[in-house]
Coordinates of C-alpha atoms and ligand atoms in Angstrom, one line a residue:
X1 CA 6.9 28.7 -17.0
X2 CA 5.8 27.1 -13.7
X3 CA 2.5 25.5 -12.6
X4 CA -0.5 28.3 -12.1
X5 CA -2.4 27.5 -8.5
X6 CA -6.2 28.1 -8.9
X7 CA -7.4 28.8 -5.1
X8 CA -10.9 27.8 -4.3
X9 CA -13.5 29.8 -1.6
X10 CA -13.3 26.7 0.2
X11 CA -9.4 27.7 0.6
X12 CA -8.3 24.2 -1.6
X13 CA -6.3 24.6 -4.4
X14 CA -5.6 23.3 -7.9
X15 CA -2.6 23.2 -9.3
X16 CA -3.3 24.0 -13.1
X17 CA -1.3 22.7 -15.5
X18 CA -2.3 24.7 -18.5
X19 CA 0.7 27.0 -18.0
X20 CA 3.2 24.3 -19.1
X21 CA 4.5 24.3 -22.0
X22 CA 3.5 21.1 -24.0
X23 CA 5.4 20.2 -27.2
X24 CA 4.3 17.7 -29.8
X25 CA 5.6 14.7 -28.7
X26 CA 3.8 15.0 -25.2
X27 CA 0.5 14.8 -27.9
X28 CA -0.9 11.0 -28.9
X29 CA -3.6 12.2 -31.4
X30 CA -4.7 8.7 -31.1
X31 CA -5.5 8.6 -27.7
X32 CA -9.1 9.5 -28.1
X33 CA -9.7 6.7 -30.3
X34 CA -8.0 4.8 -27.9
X35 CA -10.3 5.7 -24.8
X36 CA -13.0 4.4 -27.5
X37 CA -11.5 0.9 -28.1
X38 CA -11.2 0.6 -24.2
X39 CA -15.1 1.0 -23.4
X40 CA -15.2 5.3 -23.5
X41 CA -17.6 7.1 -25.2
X42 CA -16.4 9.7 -28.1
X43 CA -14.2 12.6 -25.8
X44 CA -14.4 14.9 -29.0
X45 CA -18.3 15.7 -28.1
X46 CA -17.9 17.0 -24.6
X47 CA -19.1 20.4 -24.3
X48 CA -16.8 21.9 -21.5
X49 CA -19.6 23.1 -19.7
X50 CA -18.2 21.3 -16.5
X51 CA -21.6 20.2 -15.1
X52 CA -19.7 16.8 -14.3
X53 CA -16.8 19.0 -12.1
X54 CA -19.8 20.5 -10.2
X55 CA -22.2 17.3 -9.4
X56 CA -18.4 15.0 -8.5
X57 CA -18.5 14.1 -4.9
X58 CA -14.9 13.9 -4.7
X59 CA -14.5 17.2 -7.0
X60 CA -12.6 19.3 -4.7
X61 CA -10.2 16.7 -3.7
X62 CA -8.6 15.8 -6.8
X63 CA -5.7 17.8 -8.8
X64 CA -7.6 17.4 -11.9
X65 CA -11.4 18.1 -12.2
X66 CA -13.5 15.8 -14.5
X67 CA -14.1 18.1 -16.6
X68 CA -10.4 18.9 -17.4
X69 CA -9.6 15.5 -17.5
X70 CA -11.5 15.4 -20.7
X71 CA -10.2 18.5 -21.8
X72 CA -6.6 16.5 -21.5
X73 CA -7.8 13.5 -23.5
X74 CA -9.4 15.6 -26.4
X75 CA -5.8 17.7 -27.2
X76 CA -4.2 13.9 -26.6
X77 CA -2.6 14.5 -23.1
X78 CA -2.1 10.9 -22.8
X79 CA 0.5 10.9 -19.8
X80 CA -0.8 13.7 -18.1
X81 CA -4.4 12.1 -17.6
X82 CA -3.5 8.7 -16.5
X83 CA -2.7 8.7 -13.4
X84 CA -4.8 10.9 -12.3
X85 CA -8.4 8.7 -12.3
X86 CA -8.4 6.3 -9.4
X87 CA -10.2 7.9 -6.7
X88 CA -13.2 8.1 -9.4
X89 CA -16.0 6.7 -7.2
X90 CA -17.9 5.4 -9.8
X91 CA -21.3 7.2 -8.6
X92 CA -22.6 8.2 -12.1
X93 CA -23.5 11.5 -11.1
X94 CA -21.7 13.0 -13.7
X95 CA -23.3 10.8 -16.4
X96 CA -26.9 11.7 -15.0
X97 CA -25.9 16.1 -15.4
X98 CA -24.1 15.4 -18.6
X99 CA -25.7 17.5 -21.6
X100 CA -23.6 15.1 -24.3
X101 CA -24.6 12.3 -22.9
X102 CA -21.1 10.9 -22.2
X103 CA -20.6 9.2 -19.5
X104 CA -17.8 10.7 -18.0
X105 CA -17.7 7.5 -14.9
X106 CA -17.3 5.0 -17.9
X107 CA -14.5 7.2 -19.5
X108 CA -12.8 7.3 -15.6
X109 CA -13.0 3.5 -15.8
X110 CA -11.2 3.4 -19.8
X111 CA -8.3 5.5 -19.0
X112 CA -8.2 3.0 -16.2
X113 CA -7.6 -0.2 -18.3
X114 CA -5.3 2.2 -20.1
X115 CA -3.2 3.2 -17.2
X116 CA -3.1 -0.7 -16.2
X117 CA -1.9 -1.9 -19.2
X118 CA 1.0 0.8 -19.3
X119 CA 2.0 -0.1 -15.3
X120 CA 0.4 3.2 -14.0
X121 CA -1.3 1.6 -10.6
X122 CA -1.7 3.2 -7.9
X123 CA -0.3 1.5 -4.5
X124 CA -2.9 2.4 -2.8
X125 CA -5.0 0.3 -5.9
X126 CA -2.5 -2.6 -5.7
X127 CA -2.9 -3.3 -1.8
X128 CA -7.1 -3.4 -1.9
X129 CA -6.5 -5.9 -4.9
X130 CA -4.5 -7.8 -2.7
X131 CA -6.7 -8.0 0.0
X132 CA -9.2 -8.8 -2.1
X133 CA -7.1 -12.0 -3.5
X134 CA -6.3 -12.8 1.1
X135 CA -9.1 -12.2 2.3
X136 CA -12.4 -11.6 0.3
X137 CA -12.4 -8.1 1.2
X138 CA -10.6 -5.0 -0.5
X139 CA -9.3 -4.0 3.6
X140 CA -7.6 -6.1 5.4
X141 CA -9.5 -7.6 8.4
X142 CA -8.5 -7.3 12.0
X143 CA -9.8 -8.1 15.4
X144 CA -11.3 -4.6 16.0
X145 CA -13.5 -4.9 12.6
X146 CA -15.0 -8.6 12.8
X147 CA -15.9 -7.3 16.5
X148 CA -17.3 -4.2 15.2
X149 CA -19.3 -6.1 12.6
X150 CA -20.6 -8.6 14.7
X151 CA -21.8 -5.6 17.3
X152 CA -23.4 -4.3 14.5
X153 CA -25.0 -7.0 13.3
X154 CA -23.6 -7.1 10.0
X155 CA -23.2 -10.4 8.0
X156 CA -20.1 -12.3 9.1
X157 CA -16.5 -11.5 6.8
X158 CA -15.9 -14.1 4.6
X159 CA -12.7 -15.6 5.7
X160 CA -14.2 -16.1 9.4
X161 CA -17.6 -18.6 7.6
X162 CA -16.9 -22.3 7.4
X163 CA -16.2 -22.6 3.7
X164 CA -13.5 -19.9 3.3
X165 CA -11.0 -21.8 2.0
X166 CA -12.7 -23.5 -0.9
X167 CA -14.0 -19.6 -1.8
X168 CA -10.4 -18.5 -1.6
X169 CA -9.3 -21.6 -3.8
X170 CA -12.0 -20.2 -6.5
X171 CA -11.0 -16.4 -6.5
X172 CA -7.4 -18.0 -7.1
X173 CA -8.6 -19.6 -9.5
X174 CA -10.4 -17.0 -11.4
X175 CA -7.4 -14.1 -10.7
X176 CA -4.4 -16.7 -12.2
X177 CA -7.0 -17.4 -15.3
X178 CA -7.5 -14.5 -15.9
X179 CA -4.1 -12.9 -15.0
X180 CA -5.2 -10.5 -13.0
X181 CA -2.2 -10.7 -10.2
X182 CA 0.4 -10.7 -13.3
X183 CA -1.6 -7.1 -14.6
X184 CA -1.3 -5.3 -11.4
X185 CA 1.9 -6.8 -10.2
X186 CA -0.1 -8.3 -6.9
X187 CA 0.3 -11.5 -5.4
X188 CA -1.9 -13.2 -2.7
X189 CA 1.1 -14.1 -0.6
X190 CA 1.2 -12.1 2.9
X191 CA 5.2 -11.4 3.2
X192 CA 7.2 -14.1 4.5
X193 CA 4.9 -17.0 3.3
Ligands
SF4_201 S1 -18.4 8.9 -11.5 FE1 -16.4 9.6 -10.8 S2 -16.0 11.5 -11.9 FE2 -18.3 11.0 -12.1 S3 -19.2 12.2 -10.4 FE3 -18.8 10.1 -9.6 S4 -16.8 10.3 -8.6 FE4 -17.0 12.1 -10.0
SF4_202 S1 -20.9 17.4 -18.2 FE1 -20.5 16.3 -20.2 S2 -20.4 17.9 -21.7 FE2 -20.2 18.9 -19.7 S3 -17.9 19.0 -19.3 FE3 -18.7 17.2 -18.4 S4 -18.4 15.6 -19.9 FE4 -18.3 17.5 -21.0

């Protein structure tokens, strides 16, 4: 059987996985308890009633709704749901309309530690981390956008205030401590340094 397309009003479409077949081994009946140990709430008492699907501001651009998502981790769909949670915005909207009182935004960041320890990042994920680690800043900064900020009369970017350096020593610092370059498989090296 092949993927089933759900088309929206709107014209988008989701591709369904439902119509896959999924044998045993693609099941880890652990994996709830899992999403527990990693900082998610119980997946087992969602309700299905997909209030979190219809309150997500980023709802019709993902391939699997929020609501599915947990759908996934309560039959154990560990390797279908993991790389599928990194555009989460982390707005808590879906917390605030959730029934069961689950916190679907804290269950988007567990199956992100998940996916991090398994190597599931995103590249997209891994360049903002190593901007981050450059510059202070998740984008990279260019002429154009210190200009920009200044016209606006936003705050100045880090790396252009007296001081930068010693700041940039000290997130060092705290990402090789904590290994957080080694987890993602970043480094703060621009190519060719
Ligand atoms: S926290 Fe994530 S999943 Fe929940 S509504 Fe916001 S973007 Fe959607
Ligand atoms: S709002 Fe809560 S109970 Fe309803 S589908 Fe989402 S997580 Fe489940």
């Amino acid at each position: 059987m092949g993927e089933v397309e759900k088309v929206f009003i709107s014209g988008l479409r989701e591709k369904l996985i439902e119509d896959k077949v999924i044998t045993e081994q693609d099941l880890v009946p652990e994996f709830a308890s899992e999403i527990i140990r990693y900082g998610g709430k119980d997946v087992m008492t969602c309700l299905q009633c997909g209030n979190c699907t219809g309150v997500c501001p980023i709802s019709l651009k993902i391939e699997y709704k929020t609501r599915t998502t947990i759908k996934y981790c309560q039959f154990g769909m560990k390797s279908h749901t993991l790389s599928t949670r990194w555009v989460c915005a982390t707005c808590y909207r879906c917390y605030e309309h959730c029934p069961a009182d689950l916190n679907p935004a804290e269950l988007m960041i567990a199956l992100r530690h998940i996916a991090v320890r398994e190597g599931i990042v995103p590249p997209f994920v891994k360049t903002a981390a190593s901007n981050l680690l450059r510059y202070g800043l998740t984008v990279k900064p260019d002429e154009a956008m210190l200009k920009e900020r200044e016209q606006l009369g936003l705050p100045q970017a880090a790396i252009t205030k007296p001081g930068w350096e010693r700041v940039k020593k000290d997130i060092n610092t705290i990402i090789e401590t904590t290994k957080y370059d080694r987890l993602l498989g970043i480094t703060n090296k621009e190519e060719g340094e």
